Amino acid sequence: MSMLPFRTLMVQGTTSDAGKSTVVAALCRLLARRGVAVAPFKPQNMALNSAVTRDGGEIGRAQALQAIAAGIEPHTDMNPVLLKPSSDTGAQVIIHGRVRAEMNARDYHQYKTVAMGAVLESHARLLAQYEAVVVEGAGSPAEVNLRDRDIANMGFAESVDCPVVLVADIDRGGVFAHIVGTLACLSDSERNRIVGFVINRFRGDIALLEPGLSWLEAQTGKPVLGVLPYLHGLYLDAEDAVQPAQSGAGAFRIVVPSLPRMSNHTDFDALRAHPDVDLRFVRAGDAIPAADLVILPGSKNTRGDLAWLQAGEWAPYLARHLRYGGKVIGICGGYQMLGRKVDDPHGVEGAPGSSAGLGLLDVDTILAVDKRLALLKEHALFKGDEEIELRGYEIHMGVSAGHACALPAFLIGGRGEGARSGDGQVLGTYLHGVFDHPSACAALLRWAGLRSERAVDTAALREASLERIAAATEATFERLVDVLRARPGTQ
């Protein structure tokens, strides 16, 4: 592609979940397809879904997906500040892929000047390696209470002097008010930085929308770069731990408690896409339906979420489920909850203390100060002799040990990982993404009782979805390039 009219381009949104992550992924794919060396970037991300990078750190899953779209390996520089909420007011602060501290909101706001230094370092390193950097904002730039020390939206854009595209979700309603209201909350320099708008998730007759688009351009003096359709059935890694209560219509029933601090719900994407599976997330107050398999997910606050399970109907439900032959899997924090106790002597996830576990696996867990981060791409043995492919990763601050570990979930290079109960009904593993490879997913579902020849190739589904969003965004991209080329002084 000829010389780009930008080195850094930022995509911001009028609201959370407006489609910023998807638009950045699409732009990365379109640029890479044109031979441009491009990298995604998100200065600050608040998410409980994270990914492990090849350089041994941790970033938001959206940036890992965007790296795949760009055809490059994910790196910690792509998301230099990651916040993982552990309560309504506190979060684990991760800088350049490593845990820096646990902070409340007020302390972190003061810390942002330090965090901004990390952000600018990472951005400079990416610019030195790539022709273009496509940046995703966080939340909305209209949050005037956070303008002081902002590093996630216009604070970053002003610091590096880059153009901004504003994305709005028409499916929420009030799209014109969202855009005009956002502009009204910005300073003159911030408003001038916005080069145009993208309206996302449109469905219907575009002719009915056109009068509104003309009004918007006349009202703001800025162009609508494109209207993107509502694309159903996309398989893309989500950033936030919010899922529909039900997914799929298969006969094999899987139930997952929707923990208050559930992390890495992307573990269930392959199951949600499986044609023979009916997967249900059960929220607080919902009746727990009958199931063939119950999966306890990861958690950013294991003892807190364990208390939530024990305060509800889950403990008697699990006992009854196992009594009638059902199976249970615990992943990461869910694995820890299945054991006899969880000790947190250092206050890693809150006040120091110890909690009795569900007692379904003969293991004890101690939460450690050091976080284990590891990628896994190995052949493994399941149930002693069944060879499978594992494509997973570990992100945890606990060490689990006990008699159940003598019967591991998997043998990987002769090393045991996880644990199983003596009766073969309960399995625990620290591996996130354990269902992502078809052979591992099929083996685990067979163990749980599903007899099916059908499998889900998550990599192929993800690639097809990236191609779909790129195709839908191509005209918008060309319009954006034209607008930027005609704009004086664009970086």
Short mmCIF file of C-alpha atoms in Angstrom, two decimals:
data_model
loop_
_atom_site.label_atom_id
_atom_site.label_comp_id
_atom_site.label_asym_id
_atom_site.label_seq_id
_atom_site.Cartn_x
_atom_site.Cartn_y
_atom_site.Cartn_z
CA MET A 1 0.00 0.00 0.00
CA SER A 2 1.21 3.54 -0.69
CA MET A 3 2.31 5.77 2.16
CA LEU A 4 -0.35 5.78 4.86
CA PRO A 5 -1.78 9.14 5.96
CA PHE A 6 -1.14 8.13 9.59
CA ARG A 7 1.32 6.27 11.78
CA THR A 8 -1.09 6.04 14.72
CA LEU A 9 -4.87 5.96 14.42
CA MET A 10 -7.19 5.74 17.42
CA VAL A 11 -10.69 4.26 17.56
CA GLN A 12 -12.84 5.56 20.41
CA GLY A 13 -16.48 4.82 21.25
CA THR A 14 -19.45 6.79 22.50
CA THR A 15 -20.11 3.98 25.01
CA SER A 16 -18.59 0.76 26.25
CA ASP A 17 -19.23 -2.12 23.83
CA ALA A 18 -19.88 0.25 20.94
CA GLY A 19 -17.71 -1.95 18.72
CA LYS A 20 -14.23 -0.46 19.18
CA SER A 21 -12.52 -3.85 19.53
CA THR A 22 -14.17 -5.19 16.39
CA VAL A 23 -13.38 -2.11 14.31
CA VAL A 24 -9.72 -2.17 15.40
CA ALA A 25 -9.50 -5.88 14.53
CA ALA A 26 -11.05 -5.20 11.12
CA LEU A 27 -8.65 -2.32 10.40
CA CYS A 28 -5.68 -4.47 11.44
CA ARG A 29 -6.79 -7.24 9.07
CA LEU A 30 -7.37 -4.80 6.18
CA LEU A 31 -3.98 -3.14 6.65
CA ALA A 32 -2.17 -6.47 6.96
CA ARG A 33 -3.92 -7.69 3.81
CA ARG A 34 -2.45 -4.67 2.00
CA GLY A 35 1.05 -5.53 3.14
CA VAL A 36 1.26 -2.95 5.94
CA ALA A 37 3.10 -4.04 9.09
CA VAL A 38 0.50 -3.09 11.68
CA ALA A 39 0.09 -3.64 15.42
CA PRO A 40 -2.93 -3.17 17.70
CA PHE A 41 -2.64 -1.15 20.89
CA LYS A 42 -4.83 -0.39 23.88
CA PRO A 43 -3.26 1.97 26.44
CA GLN A 44 -5.44 0.88 29.35
CA ASN A 45 -7.81 -2.05 29.51
CA MET A 46 -10.17 -3.07 32.31
CA ALA A 47 -11.15 -6.67 31.72
CA LEU A 48 -11.36 -10.04 33.43
CA ASN A 49 -10.66 -11.86 30.16
CA SER A 50 -6.94 -11.91 29.50
CA ALA A 51 -4.38 -13.73 27.38
CA VAL A 52 -0.80 -14.86 27.91
CA THR A 53 1.79 -13.51 25.47
CA ARG A 54 4.91 -15.12 24.07
CA ASP A 55 7.07 -12.72 26.08
CA GLY A 56 5.55 -14.16 29.24
CA GLY A 57 3.10 -11.44 30.19
CA GLU A 58 -0.63 -10.82 30.33
CA ILE A 59 -2.83 -8.60 28.14
CA GLY A 60 -6.52 -8.20 27.36
CA ARG A 61 -7.96 -10.86 25.08
CA ALA A 62 -9.22 -8.25 22.63
CA GLN A 63 -5.64 -7.20 21.88
CA ALA A 64 -4.61 -10.83 21.42
CA LEU A 65 -7.45 -11.20 18.91
CA GLN A 66 -6.40 -8.00 17.13
CA ALA A 67 -2.83 -9.31 16.90
CA ILE A 68 -4.18 -12.44 15.19
CA ALA A 69 -6.05 -10.16 12.80
CA ALA A 70 -2.78 -8.33 12.07
CA GLY A 71 -0.92 -11.61 11.53
CA ILE A 72 1.53 -11.10 14.40
CA GLU A 73 2.23 -12.59 17.82
CA PRO A 74 0.58 -10.88 20.81
CA HIS A 75 3.03 -8.86 22.95
CA THR A 76 2.70 -7.06 26.26
CA ASP A 77 3.40 -3.72 24.55
CA MET A 78 0.01 -4.04 22.85
CA ASN A 79 -1.75 -3.50 26.21
CA PRO A 80 0.70 -1.92 28.66
CA VAL A 81 -1.87 -1.28 31.42
CA LEU A 82 -4.37 -4.00 32.32
CA LEU A 83 -6.77 -3.63 35.26
CA LYS A 84 -8.45 -6.78 36.58
CA PRO A 85 -11.26 -5.87 39.00
CA SER A 86 -11.28 -7.87 42.23
CA SER A 87 -14.10 -5.88 43.87
CA ASP A 88 -16.43 -2.98 43.05
CA THR A 89 -13.73 -0.47 44.05
CA GLY A 90 -10.40 -2.32 43.67
CA ALA A 91 -8.38 -3.96 40.92
CA GLN A 92 -5.14 -5.73 40.26
CA VAL A 93 -2.89 -3.37 38.29
CA ILE A 94 -0.77 -5.06 35.62
CA ILE A 95 1.96 -3.01 33.91
CA HIS A 96 3.80 -4.37 30.88
CA GLY A 97 2.27 -7.78 31.52
CA ARG A 98 3.28 -8.09 35.18
CA VAL A 99 1.34 -7.53 38.40
CA ARG A 100 2.39 -4.22 39.93
CA ALA A 101 -0.07 -3.80 42.81
CA GLU A 102 -3.63 -4.10 44.08
CA MET A 103 -5.20 -0.61 44.18
CA ASN A 104 -8.50 1.05 44.88
CA ALA A 105 -9.93 3.46 42.33
CA ARG A 106 -8.73 6.59 44.12
CA ASP A 107 -5.13 5.35 44.46
CA TYR A 108 -5.03 4.22 40.85
CA HIS A 109 -6.23 7.64 39.67
CA GLN A 110 -3.15 9.15 41.34
CA TYR A 111 -0.97 6.38 39.88
CA LYS A 112 -2.02 7.19 36.31
CA THR A 113 0.93 9.56 35.78
CA VAL A 114 3.24 6.55 36.30
CA ALA A 115 1.01 4.36 34.13
CA MET A 116 1.10 6.94 31.34
CA GLY A 117 4.87 6.59 31.21
CA ALA A 118 4.46 2.85 30.60
CA VAL A 119 1.84 3.56 27.92
CA LEU A 120 4.08 5.96 26.00
CA GLU A 121 7.07 3.61 26.26
CA SER A 122 5.09 0.76 24.72
CA HIS A 123 3.62 2.96 22.00
CA ALA A 124 7.10 4.21 21.04
CA ARG A 125 8.44 0.65 20.86
CA LEU A 126 5.57 -0.42 18.58
CA LEU A 127 6.11 2.59 16.29
CA ALA A 128 9.78 1.61 15.99
CA GLN A 129 8.77 -1.89 14.81
CA TYR A 130 5.63 -1.34 12.73
CA GLU A 131 4.47 0.98 9.96
CA ALA A 132 1.14 1.63 11.66
CA VAL A 133 -0.42 1.30 15.12
CA VAL A 134 -4.22 1.09 15.47
CA VAL A 135 -5.31 2.06 18.96
CA GLU A 136 -8.45 1.11 20.85
CA GLY A 137 -9.85 3.50 23.43
CA ALA A 138 -11.63 2.43 26.61
CA GLY A 139 -15.21 3.20 27.58
CA SER A 140 -16.04 6.71 26.35
CA PRO A 141 -14.01 9.93 25.98
CA ALA A 142 -17.04 11.84 27.30
CA GLU A 143 -16.41 10.78 30.92
CA VAL A 144 -15.50 14.29 32.04
CA ASN A 145 -14.93 13.16 35.64
CA LEU A 146 -11.97 11.11 34.40
CA ARG A 147 -10.46 13.71 32.07
CA ASP A 148 -7.82 14.64 34.63
CA ARG A 149 -4.91 12.20 34.13
CA ASP A 150 -6.73 10.33 31.34
CA ILE A 151 -4.51 7.76 29.65
CA ALA A 152 -7.15 5.66 27.91
CA ASN A 153 -8.83 8.01 25.42
CA MET A 154 -8.22 11.64 24.51
CA GLY A 155 -5.42 11.97 27.07
CA PHE A 156 -3.45 9.47 25.02
CA ALA A 157 -4.55 10.87 21.64
CA GLU A 158 -3.46 14.37 22.66
CA SER A 159 -0.12 13.09 23.95
CA VAL A 160 0.83 11.36 20.70
CA ASP A 161 -1.11 13.75 18.39
CA CYS A 162 -3.09 11.13 16.47
CA PRO A 163 -6.44 11.28 14.61
CA VAL A 164 -9.49 9.65 16.18
CA VAL A 165 -12.45 7.77 14.71
CA LEU A 166 -15.59 7.75 16.89
CA VAL A 167 -17.75 4.60 16.86
CA ALA A 168 -21.39 4.53 17.99
CA ASP A 169 -23.74 1.56 18.36
CA ILE A 170 -27.10 2.22 16.68
CA ASP A 171 -28.56 -1.00 18.10
CA ARG A 172 -28.63 0.65 21.55
CA GLY A 173 -30.83 3.48 20.27
CA GLY A 174 -30.12 7.21 20.48
CA VAL A 175 -27.10 7.01 18.20
CA PHE A 176 -27.24 10.68 17.09
CA ALA A 177 -27.54 11.88 20.68
CA HIS A 178 -24.60 9.68 21.64
CA ILE A 179 -22.40 11.22 18.98
CA VAL A 180 -23.45 14.85 19.40
CA GLY A 181 -23.41 14.54 23.19
CA THR A 182 -19.91 13.04 23.13
CA LEU A 183 -18.62 15.93 21.02
CA ALA A 184 -20.21 18.42 23.42
CA CYS A 185 -18.22 16.94 26.31
CA LEU A 186 -14.85 17.35 24.57
CA SER A 187 -12.47 20.27 24.46
CA ASP A 188 -11.92 22.10 21.17
CA SER A 189 -8.63 20.32 20.48
CA GLU A 190 -10.15 16.92 21.29
CA ARG A 191 -13.18 17.61 19.09
CA ASN A 192 -10.93 18.69 16.20
CA ARG A 193 -9.02 15.43 16.54
CA ILE A 194 -12.09 13.38 15.54
CA VAL A 195 -11.95 12.82 11.78
CA GLY A 196 -15.31 11.11 11.39
CA PHE A 197 -17.88 8.66 12.70
CA VAL A 198 -18.61 4.97 12.25
CA ILE A 199 -22.13 3.78 13.04
CA ASN A 200 -22.08 0.15 14.10
CA ARG A 201 -24.61 -2.71 14.24
CA PHE A 202 -27.16 -1.30 11.80
CA ARG A 203 -29.99 -3.48 10.57
CA GLY A 204 -32.82 -2.37 8.34
CA ASP A 205 -33.26 -0.13 5.31
CA ILE A 206 -30.28 2.22 4.95
CA ALA A 207 -32.47 4.68 3.02
CA LEU A 208 -34.41 5.36 6.21
CA LEU A 209 -31.16 6.25 8.01
CA GLU A 210 -29.75 8.58 5.37
CA PRO A 211 -31.65 11.74 6.44
CA GLY A 212 -30.21 11.29 9.91
CA LEU A 213 -26.70 10.87 8.52
CA SER A 214 -27.06 14.09 6.51
CA TRP A 215 -28.29 15.91 9.63
CA LEU A 216 -25.38 14.56 11.66
CA GLU A 217 -22.79 15.71 9.13
CA ALA A 218 -24.37 19.17 8.89
CA GLN A 219 -24.67 19.46 12.67
CA THR A 220 -21.08 18.43 13.43
CA GLY A 221 -19.17 19.31 10.29
CA LYS A 222 -17.66 15.81 10.29
CA PRO A 223 -18.24 12.93 7.89
CA VAL A 224 -19.90 9.61 8.54
CA LEU A 225 -17.16 7.24 7.40
CA GLY A 226 -19.40 4.22 7.26
CA VAL A 227 -22.40 2.31 8.55
CA LEU A 228 -21.49 -1.23 9.54
CA PRO A 229 -24.12 -3.99 9.52
CA TYR A 230 -25.16 -6.06 12.50
CA LEU A 231 -23.22 -9.28 11.90
CA HIS A 232 -24.80 -12.26 13.61
CA GLY A 233 -22.92 -15.37 14.68
CA LEU A 234 -19.44 -13.86 15.00
CA TYR A 235 -16.90 -15.96 16.88
CA LEU A 236 -14.60 -13.34 18.40
CA ASP A 237 -12.92 -13.32 21.81
CA ALA A 238 -14.86 -11.01 24.11
CA GLU A 239 -13.19 -8.52 26.43
CA ASP A 240 -15.67 -8.41 29.30
CA ALA A 241 -17.22 -11.12 31.46
CA VAL A 242 -20.82 -10.59 30.39
CA GLN A 243 -22.58 -13.44 28.64
CA PRO A 244 -26.12 -14.33 27.63
CA ALA A 245 -27.82 -16.73 30.03
CA GLN A 246 -28.25 -19.42 27.38
CA SER A 247 -26.39 -20.49 24.29
CA GLY A 248 -26.94 -23.38 21.92
CA ALA A 249 -29.79 -25.82 21.46
CA GLY A 250 -28.07 -29.20 21.68
CA ALA A 251 -29.23 -32.08 23.84
CA PHE A 252 -26.13 -32.22 26.06
CA ARG A 253 -26.71 -29.83 28.95
CA ILE A 254 -23.87 -27.82 30.51
CA VAL A 255 -24.42 -25.41 33.39
CA VAL A 256 -21.96 -22.70 34.45
CA PRO A 257 -22.50 -20.53 37.54
CA SER A 258 -22.11 -16.88 36.53
CA LEU A 259 -19.75 -15.92 39.35
CA PRO A 260 -19.65 -12.25 40.39
CA ARG A 261 -15.92 -12.09 39.52
CA MET A 262 -15.88 -14.70 36.77
CA SER A 263 -12.77 -14.45 34.62
CA ASN A 264 -11.91 -15.75 31.17
CA HIS A 265 -15.42 -16.76 30.17
CA THR A 266 -13.90 -17.25 26.71
CA ASP A 267 -13.10 -20.74 28.04
CA PHE A 268 -16.69 -21.59 27.10
CA ASP A 269 -16.76 -20.18 23.56
CA ALA A 270 -16.03 -23.55 21.95
CA LEU A 271 -18.83 -25.16 23.96
CA ARG A 272 -21.25 -22.37 23.11
CA ALA A 273 -20.51 -23.00 19.42
CA HIS A 274 -20.87 -26.81 19.67
CA PRO A 275 -24.01 -28.01 17.84
CA ASP A 276 -24.68 -30.78 20.38
CA VAL A 277 -24.35 -28.60 23.48
CA ASP A 278 -26.88 -26.49 25.36
CA LEU A 279 -24.77 -24.26 27.62
CA ARG A 280 -26.42 -22.10 30.27
CA PHE A 281 -24.89 -19.42 32.51
CA VAL A 282 -26.87 -19.34 35.76
CA ARG A 283 -27.01 -15.96 37.48
CA ALA A 284 -27.85 -15.08 41.07
CA GLY A 285 -31.49 -15.82 41.81
CA ASP A 286 -32.00 -18.09 38.78
CA ALA A 287 -33.23 -21.64 39.24
CA ILE A 288 -30.40 -24.08 38.51
CA PRO A 289 -31.50 -26.45 35.75
CA ALA A 290 -30.62 -30.13 35.47
CA ALA A 291 -27.33 -30.76 33.67
CA ASP A 292 -25.06 -33.46 32.36
CA LEU A 293 -21.97 -31.39 33.18
CA VAL A 294 -21.35 -28.50 35.56
CA ILE A 295 -18.29 -26.31 35.02
CA LEU A 296 -17.00 -23.92 37.68
CA PRO A 297 -15.22 -21.09 35.84
CA GLY A 298 -12.16 -19.03 36.70
CA SER A 299 -12.43 -16.19 39.18
CA LYS A 300 -10.57 -13.01 40.03
CA ASN A 301 -11.69 -13.39 43.64
CA THR A 302 -11.75 -17.10 44.42
CA ARG A 303 -12.73 -16.91 48.09
CA GLY A 304 -15.36 -14.27 47.44
CA ASP A 305 -16.94 -16.25 44.61
CA LEU A 306 -16.68 -19.44 46.67
CA ALA A 307 -18.69 -17.71 49.40
CA TRP A 308 -21.24 -16.69 46.75
CA LEU A 309 -21.62 -20.34 45.68
CA GLN A 310 -21.96 -21.56 49.25
CA ALA A 311 -24.51 -18.88 50.15
CA GLY A 312 -26.77 -20.04 47.33
CA GLU A 313 -28.07 -23.44 46.31
CA TRP A 314 -24.93 -24.61 44.55
CA ALA A 315 -23.46 -26.88 47.25
CA PRO A 316 -26.60 -29.08 47.63
CA TYR A 317 -27.17 -28.91 43.88
CA LEU A 318 -23.66 -30.26 43.17
CA ALA A 319 -24.07 -33.03 45.72
CA ARG A 320 -27.34 -34.11 44.09
CA HIS A 321 -25.85 -33.74 40.59
CA LEU A 322 -22.96 -36.08 41.47
CA ARG A 323 -25.23 -38.53 43.29
CA TYR A 324 -27.15 -39.05 40.05
CA GLY A 325 -23.99 -39.58 37.99
CA GLY A 326 -23.29 -36.06 36.68
CA LYS A 327 -19.78 -34.74 36.05
CA VAL A 328 -18.08 -31.58 37.33
CA ILE A 329 -15.10 -29.64 35.96
CA GLY A 330 -13.35 -26.76 37.71
CA ILE A 331 -11.12 -24.39 35.75
CA CYS A 332 -8.45 -22.36 37.57
CA GLY A 333 -10.33 -20.62 40.40
CA GLY A 334 -13.13 -23.15 39.91
CA TYR A 335 -10.57 -25.94 40.44
CA GLN A 336 -9.46 -24.27 43.69
CA MET A 337 -13.06 -24.05 44.90
CA LEU A 338 -13.55 -27.80 44.40
CA GLY A 339 -10.87 -28.57 46.99
CA ARG A 340 -10.96 -28.77 50.78
CA LYS A 341 -9.78 -25.22 51.49
CA VAL A 342 -8.36 -22.06 49.96
CA ASP A 343 -5.79 -20.16 52.05
CA ASP A 344 -4.85 -16.55 51.31
CA PRO A 345 -2.20 -15.76 53.95
CA HIS A 346 -0.85 -12.70 52.09
CA GLY A 347 -4.18 -11.09 51.22
CA VAL A 348 -3.63 -11.62 47.50
CA GLU A 349 -7.35 -11.35 46.70
CA GLY A 350 -8.60 -9.36 49.68
CA ALA A 351 -8.32 -9.70 53.44
CA PRO A 352 -5.95 -12.50 54.54
CA GLY A 353 -7.74 -15.64 55.67
CA SER A 354 -8.86 -19.15 54.85
CA SER A 355 -12.07 -20.52 53.35
CA ALA A 356 -13.45 -24.05 53.38
CA GLY A 357 -13.86 -25.35 49.85
CA LEU A 358 -16.63 -27.48 48.37
CA GLY A 359 -14.72 -30.65 49.35
CA LEU A 360 -15.21 -32.43 46.03
CA LEU A 361 -11.47 -32.86 45.34
CA ASP A 362 -8.82 -33.89 47.86
CA VAL A 363 -6.62 -30.82 47.33
CA ASP A 364 -5.72 -27.68 49.30
CA THR A 365 -4.81 -24.35 47.70
CA ILE A 366 -2.54 -21.58 48.92
CA LEU A 367 -2.79 -18.28 47.05
CA ALA A 368 0.74 -17.09 46.29
CA VAL A 369 2.06 -13.59 45.69
CA ASP A 370 3.70 -14.54 42.38
CA LYS A 371 1.39 -15.07 39.42
CA ARG A 372 2.03 -18.01 37.11
CA LEU A 373 1.72 -17.17 33.41
CA ALA A 374 2.34 -19.91 30.85
CA LEU A 375 1.30 -20.84 27.33
CA LEU A 376 0.72 -24.49 26.48
CA LYS A 377 0.74 -26.16 23.09
CA GLU A 378 1.44 -29.82 23.70
CA HIS A 379 0.42 -33.39 23.17
CA ALA A 380 -1.00 -34.76 26.40
CA LEU A 381 -2.50 -37.92 27.84
CA PHE A 382 -6.03 -37.84 29.21
CA LYS A 383 -7.30 -40.54 31.58
CA GLY A 384 -3.89 -42.20 31.43
CA ASP A 385 -3.75 -43.34 27.81
CA GLU A 386 -5.87 -41.16 25.48
CA GLU A 387 -3.63 -38.83 23.49
CA ILE A 388 -5.02 -35.35 22.84
CA GLU A 389 -3.84 -31.93 21.71
CA LEU A 390 -3.92 -29.20 24.35
CA ARG A 391 -3.91 -25.49 23.43
CA GLY A 392 -4.25 -23.63 26.68
CA TYR A 393 -2.67 -21.17 29.07
CA GLU A 394 -2.25 -20.66 32.80
CA ILE A 395 -3.00 -17.41 34.67
CA HIS A 396 -3.20 -17.95 38.42
CA MET A 397 -1.75 -17.00 41.77
CA GLY A 398 -2.42 -20.28 43.59
CA VAL A 399 -0.68 -23.59 44.19
CA SER A 400 -2.84 -26.67 44.73
CA ALA A 401 -1.64 -29.94 46.25
CA GLY A 402 -3.19 -33.06 47.72
CA HIS A 403 -3.91 -36.75 47.19
CA ALA A 404 -6.16 -36.05 44.20
CA CYS A 405 -3.14 -34.71 42.28
CA ALA A 406 -1.85 -38.29 42.14
CA LEU A 407 -4.65 -38.84 39.62
CA PRO A 408 -4.01 -35.80 37.36
CA ALA A 409 -6.41 -34.40 34.82
CA PHE A 410 -3.69 -34.53 32.15
CA LEU A 411 -0.19 -35.91 31.73
CA ILE A 412 1.91 -33.39 29.81
CA GLY A 413 5.44 -34.53 29.01
CA GLY A 414 5.27 -36.91 31.96
CA ARG A 415 4.16 -34.11 34.32
CA GLY A 416 0.76 -34.27 35.96
CA GLU A 417 -1.55 -31.27 35.62
CA GLY A 418 -4.70 -30.80 37.64
CA ALA A 419 -6.55 -33.50 39.53
CA ARG A 420 -9.42 -36.00 39.34
CA SER A 421 -11.54 -37.58 42.02
CA GLY A 422 -11.21 -41.28 42.75
CA ASP A 423 -14.71 -41.99 41.43
CA GLY A 424 -13.87 -40.23 38.13
CA GLN A 425 -16.72 -37.72 38.35
CA VAL A 426 -14.83 -34.53 39.26
CA LEU A 427 -11.94 -32.95 37.37
CA GLY A 428 -9.93 -29.81 38.11
CA THR A 429 -7.41 -28.03 35.91
CA TYR A 430 -5.49 -24.75 35.89
CA LEU A 431 -5.63 -24.64 32.08
CA HIS A 432 -7.75 -21.94 30.48
CA GLY A 433 -8.72 -22.61 26.87
CA VAL A 434 -8.85 -26.34 27.56
CA PHE A 435 -11.82 -26.80 25.19
CA ASP A 436 -10.28 -24.82 22.32
CA HIS A 437 -8.61 -27.70 20.45
CA PRO A 438 -11.12 -30.13 18.89
CA SER A 439 -9.41 -33.26 20.23
CA ALA A 440 -9.26 -32.00 23.83
CA CYS A 441 -12.84 -30.73 23.67
CA ALA A 442 -14.10 -34.04 22.27
CA ALA A 443 -12.23 -36.06 24.92
CA LEU A 444 -13.56 -33.97 27.82
CA LEU A 445 -17.12 -34.08 26.49
CA ARG A 446 -16.87 -37.87 26.01
CA TRP A 447 -15.68 -38.16 29.63
CA ALA A 448 -18.69 -36.10 30.66
CA GLY A 449 -21.09 -38.35 28.71
CA LEU A 450 -21.54 -36.81 25.25
CA ARG A 451 -21.33 -39.23 22.36
CA SER A 452 -20.84 -37.16 19.22
CA GLU A 453 -18.66 -37.23 16.13
CA ARG A 454 -19.05 -33.50 15.58
CA ALA A 455 -16.33 -31.06 16.64
CA VAL A 456 -15.75 -27.32 16.70
CA ASP A 457 -12.62 -25.78 15.15
CA THR A 458 -12.33 -22.52 17.09
CA ALA A 459 -9.37 -21.24 15.06
CA ALA A 460 -11.31 -21.65 11.80
CA LEU A 461 -14.40 -19.97 13.29
CA ARG A 462 -12.30 -17.05 14.52
CA GLU A 463 -10.58 -16.65 11.15
CA ALA A 464 -13.88 -16.71 9.28
CA SER A 465 -15.27 -14.05 11.62
CA LEU A 466 -12.23 -11.81 11.13
CA GLU A 467 -12.71 -12.07 7.38
CA ARG A 468 -16.40 -11.16 7.75
CA ILE A 469 -15.74 -8.02 9.79
CA ALA A 470 -12.92 -7.00 7.44
CA ALA A 471 -15.20 -7.34 4.40
CA ALA A 472 -17.92 -5.31 6.13
CA THR A 473 -15.43 -2.56 7.06
CA GLU A 474 -13.54 -2.27 3.75
CA ALA A 475 -15.55 0.62 2.29
CA THR A 476 -15.31 2.46 5.61
CA PHE A 477 -11.55 1.99 5.59
CA GLU A 478 -11.19 3.42 2.08
CA ARG A 479 -13.33 6.41 3.03
CA LEU A 480 -11.22 6.93 6.17
CA VAL A 481 -7.99 6.94 4.15
CA ASP A 482 -9.45 9.48 1.72
CA VAL A 483 -10.56 11.75 4.56
CA LEU A 484 -7.18 11.55 6.28
CA ARG A 485 -5.28 12.27 3.07
CA ALA A 486 -7.34 15.40 2.58
CA ARG A 487 -6.85 16.50 6.18
CA PRO A 488 -3.91 18.88 6.73
CA GLY A 489 -1.40 18.00 9.41
CA THR A 490 -2.54 14.40 9.97
CA GLN A 491 0.14 12.25 11.54
#
